[in-house]
Tab-separated table of C-alpha atoms in Angstrom:
chain	number	residue	atom	x	y	z
A	15	UNK	CA	-11.486	-10.212	6.860
A	16	UNK	CA	-11.297	-11.331	3.921
A	17	UNK	CA	-12.991	-8.943	0.946
A	18	UNK	CA	-13.970	-10.040	-2.437
A	19	UNK	CA	-12.982	-9.368	-5.808
A	20	UNK	CA	-15.115	-6.949	-5.927
A	21	UNK	CA	-14.052	-5.024	-2.673
A	22	UNK	CA	-10.523	-4.789	-3.739
A	23	UNK	CA	-10.782	-3.475	-7.368
A	24	UNK	CA	-13.219	-1.028	-5.463
A	25	UNK	CA	-11.019	-0.460	-2.912
A	26	UNK	CA	-8.176	0.324	-6.288
A	27	UNK	CA	-10.188	2.407	-8.057
A	28	UNK	CA	-10.802	5.057	-4.724
A	29	UNK	CA	-6.981	4.696	-4.193
A	30	UNK	CA	-6.295	5.594	-7.535
A	31	UNK	CA	-8.142	7.967	-7.791
A	32	UNK	CA	-9.208	9.757	-5.390
A	33	UNK	CA	-6.049	10.034	-3.885
A	34	UNK	CA	-4.070	9.673	-6.682
A	35	UNK	CA	-1.685	6.856	-5.237
A	36	UNK	CA	-0.093	5.273	-8.743
A	37	UNK	CA	-0.777	1.469	-9.635
A	38	UNK	CA	2.415	0.629	-9.250
A	39	UNK	CA	2.490	1.593	-5.537
A	40	UNK	CA	-0.596	-0.216	-4.989
A	41	UNK	CA	1.296	-3.618	-6.553
A	42	UNK	CA	4.502	-2.578	-4.755
A	43	UNK	CA	2.658	-2.854	-0.899
A	44	UNK	CA	1.202	-6.093	-1.842
A	45	UNK	CA	4.274	-7.685	-2.191
A	46	UNK	CA	6.145	-6.224	0.671
A	47	UNK	CA	2.532	-6.986	2.514
A	48	UNK	CA	3.519	-10.859	1.429
A	49	UNK	CA	6.833	-10.863	1.804
A	50	UNK	CA	6.324	-9.922	5.395
A	51	UNK	CA	4.075	-13.005	5.868
A	52	UNK	CA	7.028	-14.739	4.332
A	53	UNK	CA	9.412	-14.069	6.225
A	54	UNK	CA	7.279	-14.781	9.371
A	55	UNK	CA	7.812	-18.282	8.222
A	56	UNK	CA	12.049	-18.099	7.967
A	57	UNK	CA	13.103	-18.943	4.165
A	58	UNK	CA	16.453	-19.877	4.309
A	59	UNK	CA	17.152	-22.711	2.409
A	60	UNK	CA	14.173	-22.641	0.670
A	61	UNK	CA	12.634	-21.420	-2.461
A	62	UNK	CA	9.158	-19.783	-2.856
A	63	UNK	CA	7.272	-20.145	-6.707
A	64	UNK	CA	4.734	-17.032	-7.704
A	65	UNK	CA	2.365	-18.364	-9.281
A	66	UNK	CA	1.783	-15.192	-11.653
A	67	UNK	CA	-2.181	-14.719	-13.453
A	68	UNK	CA	-2.915	-11.863	-16.186
A	69	UNK	CA	-3.737	-7.457	-15.471
A	70	UNK	CA	-2.934	-6.207	-12.825
A	71	UNK	CA	-2.218	-9.044	-10.419
A	72	UNK	CA	0.340	-9.714	-12.372
A	73	UNK	CA	1.980	-6.835	-11.410
A	74	UNK	CA	1.204	-7.643	-7.558
A	75	UNK	CA	3.457	-11.418	-8.192
A	76	UNK	CA	6.126	-9.817	-10.404
A	77	UNK	CA	6.776	-6.720	-7.923
A	78	UNK	CA	7.051	-9.801	-4.932
A	79	UNK	CA	9.058	-12.009	-7.060
A	80	UNK	CA	11.560	-8.997	-7.528
A	81	UNK	CA	11.751	-8.704	-4.208
A	82	UNK	CA	12.376	-12.060	-2.773
A	83	UNK	CA	15.071	-11.913	-5.408
A	84	UNK	CA	16.543	-9.235	-4.179
A	85	UNK	CA	17.267	-10.186	-1.115
A	86	UNK	CA	18.934	-13.510	-2.124
A	87	UNK	CA	15.838	-15.624	-2.012
A	88	UNK	CA	15.571	-18.759	-4.969
A	89	UNK	CA	12.426	-17.566	-6.626
A	90	UNK	CA	10.289	-19.226	-9.369
A	91	UNK	CA	7.474	-17.149	-11.753
A	92	UNK	CA	5.526	-19.495	-13.407
A	93	UNK	CA	2.696	-17.784	-16.336
A	94	UNK	CA	-0.612	-19.554	-16.269
A	95	UNK	CA	-1.684	-16.953	-18.775
A	96	UNK	CA	1.189	-15.978	-21.238
A	97	UNK	CA	1.712	-12.282	-21.183
A	98	UNK	CA	-0.859	-10.696	-21.089
A	99	UNK	CA	-0.449	-7.616	-18.568
A	100	UNK	CA	-1.724	-4.308	-17.968
A	101	UNK	CA	1.709	-1.494	-18.222
A	102	UNK	CA	2.105	-1.546	-14.640
A	103	UNK	CA	2.727	-4.874	-14.676
A	104	UNK	CA	4.200	-5.228	-17.606
A	105	UNK	CA	7.321	-2.814	-15.640
A	106	UNK	CA	7.435	-5.382	-12.694
A	107	UNK	CA	7.998	-8.409	-14.893
A	108	UNK	CA	10.585	-6.424	-17.534
A	109	UNK	CA	12.142	-6.082	-13.788
A	110	UNK	CA	12.102	-9.214	-13.021
A	111	UNK	CA	13.916	-10.153	-16.210
A	112	UNK	CA	16.618	-7.452	-15.746
A	113	UNK	CA	16.648	-9.088	-12.699
A	114	UNK	CA	17.919	-12.355	-13.934
A	115	UNK	CA	14.181	-13.775	-11.989
A	116	UNK	CA	12.946	-17.228	-13.165
A	117	UNK	CA	10.401	-17.372	-15.018
A	118	UNK	CA	8.444	-20.522	-17.128
A	119	UNK	CA	4.889	-20.535	-18.274
């Protein structure tokens, strides 16, 4: 099943407001799900490019990039919309900077 943007926003809002799941946790969970899919494809000797937009979706991408980097997988993040991130996405952006993930515009 593929969810629409509105369905995903509503699911996130429900998780945050009704179940008190922090936004950062949702970002980490999304990144971990993508990481698991990528790992099924054998990442040995490969690099990953993560395209990052703005807002909270950027946080998912930065969290993924940080996870890949921690596993010694070459990762490059490309910023598509500058650096206008939500507060939680900025947390993962700063984490990537701290861990020396390659980031370019």
